[in-house]
Coordinates of C-alpha atoms and ligand atoms in Angstrom, one line a residue:
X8 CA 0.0 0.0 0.0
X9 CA 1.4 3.5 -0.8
X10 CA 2.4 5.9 2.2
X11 CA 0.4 9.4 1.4
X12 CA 2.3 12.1 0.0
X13 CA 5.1 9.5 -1.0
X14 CA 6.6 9.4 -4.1
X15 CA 5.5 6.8 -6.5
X16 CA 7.5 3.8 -6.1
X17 CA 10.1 5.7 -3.3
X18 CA 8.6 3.1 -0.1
X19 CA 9.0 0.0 -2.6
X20 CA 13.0 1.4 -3.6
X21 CA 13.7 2.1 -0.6
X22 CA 12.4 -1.8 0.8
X23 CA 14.5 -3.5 -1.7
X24 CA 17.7 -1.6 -0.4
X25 CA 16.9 -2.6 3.1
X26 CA 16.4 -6.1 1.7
X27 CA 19.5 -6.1 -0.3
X28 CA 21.7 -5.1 3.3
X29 CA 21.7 -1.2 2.8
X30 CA 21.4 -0.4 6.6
X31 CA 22.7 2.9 7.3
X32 CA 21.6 6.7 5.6
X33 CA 25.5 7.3 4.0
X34 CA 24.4 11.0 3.9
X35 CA 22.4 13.6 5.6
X36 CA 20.4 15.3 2.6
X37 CA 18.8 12.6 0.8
X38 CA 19.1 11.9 -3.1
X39 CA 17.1 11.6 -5.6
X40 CA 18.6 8.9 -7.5
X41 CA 15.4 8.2 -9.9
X42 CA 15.9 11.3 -11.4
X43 CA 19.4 11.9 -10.9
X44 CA 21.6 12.6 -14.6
X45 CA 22.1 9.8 -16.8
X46 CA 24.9 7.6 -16.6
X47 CA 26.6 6.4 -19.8
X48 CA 24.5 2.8 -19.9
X49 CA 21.8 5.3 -22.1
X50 CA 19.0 4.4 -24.1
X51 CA 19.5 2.0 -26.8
X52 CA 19.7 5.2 -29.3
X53 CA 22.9 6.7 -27.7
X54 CA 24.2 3.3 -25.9
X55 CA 28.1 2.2 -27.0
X56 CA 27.2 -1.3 -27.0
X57 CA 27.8 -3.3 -30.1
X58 CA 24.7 -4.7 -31.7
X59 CA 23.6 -8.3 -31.0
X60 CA 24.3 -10.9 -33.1
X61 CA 21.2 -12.9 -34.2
X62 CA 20.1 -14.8 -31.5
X63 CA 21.5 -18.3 -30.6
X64 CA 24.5 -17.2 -32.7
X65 CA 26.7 -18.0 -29.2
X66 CA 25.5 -21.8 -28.9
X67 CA 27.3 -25.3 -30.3
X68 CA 27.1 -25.1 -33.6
X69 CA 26.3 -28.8 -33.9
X70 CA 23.4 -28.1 -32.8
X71 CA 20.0 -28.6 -35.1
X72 CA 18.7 -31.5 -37.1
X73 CA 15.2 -32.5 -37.5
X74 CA 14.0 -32.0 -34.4
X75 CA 14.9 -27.8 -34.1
X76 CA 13.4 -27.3 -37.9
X77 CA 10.3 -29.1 -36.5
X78 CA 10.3 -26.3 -33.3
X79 CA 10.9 -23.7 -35.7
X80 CA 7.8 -25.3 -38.0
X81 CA 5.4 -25.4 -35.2
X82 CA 6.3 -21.8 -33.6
X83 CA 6.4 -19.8 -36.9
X84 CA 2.6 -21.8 -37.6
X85 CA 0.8 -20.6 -34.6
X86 CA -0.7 -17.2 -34.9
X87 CA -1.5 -16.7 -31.7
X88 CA -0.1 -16.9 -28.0
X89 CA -2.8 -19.8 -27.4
X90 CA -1.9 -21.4 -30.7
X91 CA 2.1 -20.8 -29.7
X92 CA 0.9 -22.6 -26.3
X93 CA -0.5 -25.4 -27.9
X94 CA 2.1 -25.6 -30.0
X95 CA 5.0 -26.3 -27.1
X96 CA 2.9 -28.2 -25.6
X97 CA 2.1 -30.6 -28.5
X98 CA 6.3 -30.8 -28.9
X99 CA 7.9 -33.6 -28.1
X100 CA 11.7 -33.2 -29.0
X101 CA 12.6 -32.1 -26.2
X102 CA 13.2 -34.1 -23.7
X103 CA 13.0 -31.7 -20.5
X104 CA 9.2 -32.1 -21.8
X105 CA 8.3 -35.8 -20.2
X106 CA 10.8 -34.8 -17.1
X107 CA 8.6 -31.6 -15.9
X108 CA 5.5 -31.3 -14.5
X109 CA 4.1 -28.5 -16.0
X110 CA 5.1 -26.3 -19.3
X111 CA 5.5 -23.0 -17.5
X112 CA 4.3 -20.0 -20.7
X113 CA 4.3 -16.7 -19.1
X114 CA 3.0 -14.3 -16.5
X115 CA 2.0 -11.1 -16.7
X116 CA 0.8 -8.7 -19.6
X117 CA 1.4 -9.6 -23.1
X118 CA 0.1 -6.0 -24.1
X119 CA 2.5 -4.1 -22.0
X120 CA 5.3 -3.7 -24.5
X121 CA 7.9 -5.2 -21.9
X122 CA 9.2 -8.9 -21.7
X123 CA 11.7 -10.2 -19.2
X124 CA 13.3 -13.2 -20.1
X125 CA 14.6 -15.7 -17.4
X126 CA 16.5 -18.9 -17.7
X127 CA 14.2 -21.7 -17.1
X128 CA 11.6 -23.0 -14.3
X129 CA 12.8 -23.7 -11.2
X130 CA 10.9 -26.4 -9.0
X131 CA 8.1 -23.5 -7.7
X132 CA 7.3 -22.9 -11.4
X133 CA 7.4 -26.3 -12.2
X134 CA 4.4 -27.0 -9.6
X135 CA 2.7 -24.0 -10.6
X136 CA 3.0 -23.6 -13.8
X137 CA 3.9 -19.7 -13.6
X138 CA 7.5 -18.2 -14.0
X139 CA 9.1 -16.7 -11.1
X140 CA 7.1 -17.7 -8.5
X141 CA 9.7 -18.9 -6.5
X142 CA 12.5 -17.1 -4.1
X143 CA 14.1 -15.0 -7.4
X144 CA 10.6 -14.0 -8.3
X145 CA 9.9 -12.5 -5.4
X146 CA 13.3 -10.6 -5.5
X147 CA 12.4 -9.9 -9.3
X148 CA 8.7 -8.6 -7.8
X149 CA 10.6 -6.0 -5.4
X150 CA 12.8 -5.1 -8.4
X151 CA 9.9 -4.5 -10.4
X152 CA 8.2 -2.6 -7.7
X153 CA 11.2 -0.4 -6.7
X154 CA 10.7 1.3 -10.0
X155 CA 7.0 1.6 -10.2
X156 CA 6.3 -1.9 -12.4
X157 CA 4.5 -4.9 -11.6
X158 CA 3.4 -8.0 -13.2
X159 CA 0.7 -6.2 -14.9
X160 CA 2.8 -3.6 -16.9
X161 CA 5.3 -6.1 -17.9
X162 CA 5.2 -9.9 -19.2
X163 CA 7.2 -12.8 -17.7
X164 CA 9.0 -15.5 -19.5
X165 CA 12.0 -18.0 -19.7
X166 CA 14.4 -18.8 -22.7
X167 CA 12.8 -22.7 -21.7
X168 CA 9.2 -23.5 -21.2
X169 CA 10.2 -26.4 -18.8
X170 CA 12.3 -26.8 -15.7
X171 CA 16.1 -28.9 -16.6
X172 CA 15.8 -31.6 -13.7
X173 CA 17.2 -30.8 -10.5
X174 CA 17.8 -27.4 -11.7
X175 CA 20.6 -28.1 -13.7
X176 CA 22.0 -25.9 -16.2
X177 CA 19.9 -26.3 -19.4
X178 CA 22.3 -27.6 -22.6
X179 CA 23.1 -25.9 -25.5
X180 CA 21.3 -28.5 -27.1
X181 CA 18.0 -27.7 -24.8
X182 CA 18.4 -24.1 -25.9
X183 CA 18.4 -24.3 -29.0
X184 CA 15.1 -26.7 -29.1
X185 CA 13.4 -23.8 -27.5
X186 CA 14.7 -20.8 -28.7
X187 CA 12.1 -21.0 -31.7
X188 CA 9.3 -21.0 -29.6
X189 CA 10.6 -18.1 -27.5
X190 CA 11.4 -16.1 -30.6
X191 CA 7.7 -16.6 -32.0
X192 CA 6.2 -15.6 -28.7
X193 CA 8.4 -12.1 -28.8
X194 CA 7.3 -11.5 -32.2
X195 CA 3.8 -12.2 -31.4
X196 CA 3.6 -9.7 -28.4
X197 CA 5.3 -7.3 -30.1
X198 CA 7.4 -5.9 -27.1
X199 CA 9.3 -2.0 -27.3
X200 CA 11.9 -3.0 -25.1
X201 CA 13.1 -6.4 -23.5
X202 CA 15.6 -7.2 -20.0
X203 CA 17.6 -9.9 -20.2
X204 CA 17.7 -11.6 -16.8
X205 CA 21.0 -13.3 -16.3
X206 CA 24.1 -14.8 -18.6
X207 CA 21.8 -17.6 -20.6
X208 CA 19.2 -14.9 -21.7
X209 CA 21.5 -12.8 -22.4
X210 CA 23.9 -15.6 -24.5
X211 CA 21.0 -16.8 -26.0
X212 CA 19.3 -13.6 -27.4
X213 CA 22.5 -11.7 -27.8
X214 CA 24.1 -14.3 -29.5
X215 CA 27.2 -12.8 -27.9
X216 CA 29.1 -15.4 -25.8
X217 CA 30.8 -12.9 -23.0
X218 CA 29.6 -13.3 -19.6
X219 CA 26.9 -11.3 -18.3
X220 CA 29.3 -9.1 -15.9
X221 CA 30.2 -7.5 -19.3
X222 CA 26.5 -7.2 -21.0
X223 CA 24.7 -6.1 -17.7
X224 CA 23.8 -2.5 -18.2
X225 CA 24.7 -1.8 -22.2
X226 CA 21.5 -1.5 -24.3
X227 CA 22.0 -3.9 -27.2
X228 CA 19.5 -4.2 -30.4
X229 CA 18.0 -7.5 -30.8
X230 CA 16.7 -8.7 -34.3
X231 CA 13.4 -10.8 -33.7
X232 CA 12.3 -13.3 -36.8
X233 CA 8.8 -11.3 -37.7
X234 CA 9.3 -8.0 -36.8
X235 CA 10.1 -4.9 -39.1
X236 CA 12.4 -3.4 -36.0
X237 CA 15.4 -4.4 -33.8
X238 CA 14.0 -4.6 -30.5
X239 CA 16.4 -2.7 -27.7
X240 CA 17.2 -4.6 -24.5
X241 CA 18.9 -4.7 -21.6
X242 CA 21.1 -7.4 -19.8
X243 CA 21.5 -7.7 -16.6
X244 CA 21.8 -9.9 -13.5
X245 CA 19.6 -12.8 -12.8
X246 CA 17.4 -12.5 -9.3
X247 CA 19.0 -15.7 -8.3
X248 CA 22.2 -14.6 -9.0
X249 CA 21.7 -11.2 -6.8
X250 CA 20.0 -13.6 -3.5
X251 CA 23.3 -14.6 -3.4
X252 CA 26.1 -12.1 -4.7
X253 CA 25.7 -8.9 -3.0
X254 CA 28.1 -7.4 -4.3
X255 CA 26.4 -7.2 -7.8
X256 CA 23.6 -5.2 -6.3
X257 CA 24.8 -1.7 -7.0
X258 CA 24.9 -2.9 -10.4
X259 CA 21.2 -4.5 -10.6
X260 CA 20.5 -1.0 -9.5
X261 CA 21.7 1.4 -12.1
X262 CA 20.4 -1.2 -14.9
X263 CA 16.5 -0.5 -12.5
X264 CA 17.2 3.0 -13.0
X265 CA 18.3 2.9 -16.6
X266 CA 15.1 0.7 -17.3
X267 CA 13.0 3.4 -15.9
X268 CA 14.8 6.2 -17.5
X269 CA 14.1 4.8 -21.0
X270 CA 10.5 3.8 -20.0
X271 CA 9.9 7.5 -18.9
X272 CA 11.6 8.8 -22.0
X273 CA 9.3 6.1 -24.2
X274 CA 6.0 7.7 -22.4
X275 CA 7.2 11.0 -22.9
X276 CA 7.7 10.5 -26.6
X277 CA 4.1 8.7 -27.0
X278 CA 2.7 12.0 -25.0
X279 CA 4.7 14.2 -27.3
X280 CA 3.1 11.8 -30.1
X281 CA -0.7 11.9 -29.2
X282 CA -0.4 15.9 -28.5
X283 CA 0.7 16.2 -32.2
Ligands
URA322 N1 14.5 -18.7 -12.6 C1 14.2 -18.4 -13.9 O1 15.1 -18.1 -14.7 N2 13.0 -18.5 -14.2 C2 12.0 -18.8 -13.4 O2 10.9 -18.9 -13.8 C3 12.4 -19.0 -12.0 C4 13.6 -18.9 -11.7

């Protein structure tokens, strides 16, 4: 619930810095670091960072045979997200598909013009059927919330649809099963602007194989099969990966505030647009 007179969003930033160990006020005047200037990780427009590579670029090559041009069949068929569902769910060359109890889609809002990607179900999702629903989702639902999002303005989804047993890292191979399906639901949703949550999103989409301690926080352009534009997005680290590294936190941070500087600058454009 929102504290009156509060900024928007300034009660939920300031409980995920408690949560992430900030336990002392460094300063006597406080800050305003939501609208404080720019650093250089900008908005994809004036961002350094070299463009992606088509996704999956980064994975074995020796990957593919029948059973990847049958995912890419199915996913580039189905003209809707239900269809795209049905699609996955009717695909059986993967094999994580008869180890997992559910196929785990999405969350959120397929409207809102924002997708983050995560890595795969973990055993919560797996039960449930939902992404994130687990310990990093509710760290990813603070991050959200510390700069004014929820799971309505944004949708939820993983490079794959079903949990790796025992939460082991998916394969190359696994990847590259899914990637079509993933790649369909993007260009169906039609999202402005995509986060990347962790090094296998990141590898995956980017195509670039450097770890995600050098993506994190660079805008790249990512070309998605189906649509007329390059879609910018930003890597950064996984929720799972910040539970337990606190010292990538300040990092996770600037990427939050560079997310919300672009989303404000995208409103302000479509204001500027509709008062035309
Ligand atoms: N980690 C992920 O990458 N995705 C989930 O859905 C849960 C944990």
């Amino acid at each position: 619930m929102g504290v009156p007179g509060a900024v928007p969003g300034a009660v939920e930033a300031l409980r995920l810095q408690l949560a992430w160990g900030a336990d002392e006020a460094l300063a006597e005047t406080p800050q305003d670091r939501l609208t404080a200037p720019a650093p250089p990780a900008g908005p994809p427009t004036t961002s350094p960072g070299a463009p992606a590579k088509p996704p999956g670029t980064s994975l074995g090559t020796s990957v593919g045979g029948p059973a990847v041009a049958r995912a890419w069949a199915l996913a580039n068929r189905a003209a809707t997200r239900e269809e795209l569902r049905a699609a996955i769910a009717a695909f059986d060359g993967c094999p994580l598909s008869a180890t997992a109890t559910n196929l785990v889609f999405s969350d959120g809002n397929p409207d809102a013009g924002l997708v983050f990607i995560g890595e795969a179900p973990g055993a919560e999702e797996d039960r449930t059927g939902l992404p994130f629903v687990g310990a990093a989702g509710q760290l990813l639902d603070a991050m959200l919330a510390s700069i004014g999002l929820d799971r309505k303005k944004a949708l939820i989804v993983n490079v794959l649809p079903w949990r790796p047993p025992g939460n082991r890292t998916p394969t190359d191979e696994e990847i590259t099963l899914c990637l079509p399906f993933l790649l369909r639901h993007l260009a169906l949703v039609r999202p402005r602007r995509l986060v990347l949550l962790g090094g296998l999103a990141t590898r995956a989409l980017t195509g670039r194989s450097e770890g995600i301690r050098r993506q994190r926080g660079r805008w790249v352009e990512i070309a998605i099969p189906g649509l007329p534009d390059p879609v910018p997005t930003l890597p950064t680290y996984h929720p799972a990966y910040l539970l337990r590294t606190q010292a990538a936190k300040r990092e996770a941070w600037a990427d939050l505030l560079s997310l919300r500087r672009v989303l404000d600058a995208d409103i302000d454009k479509s204001h500027a647009l509709t008062n035309l």
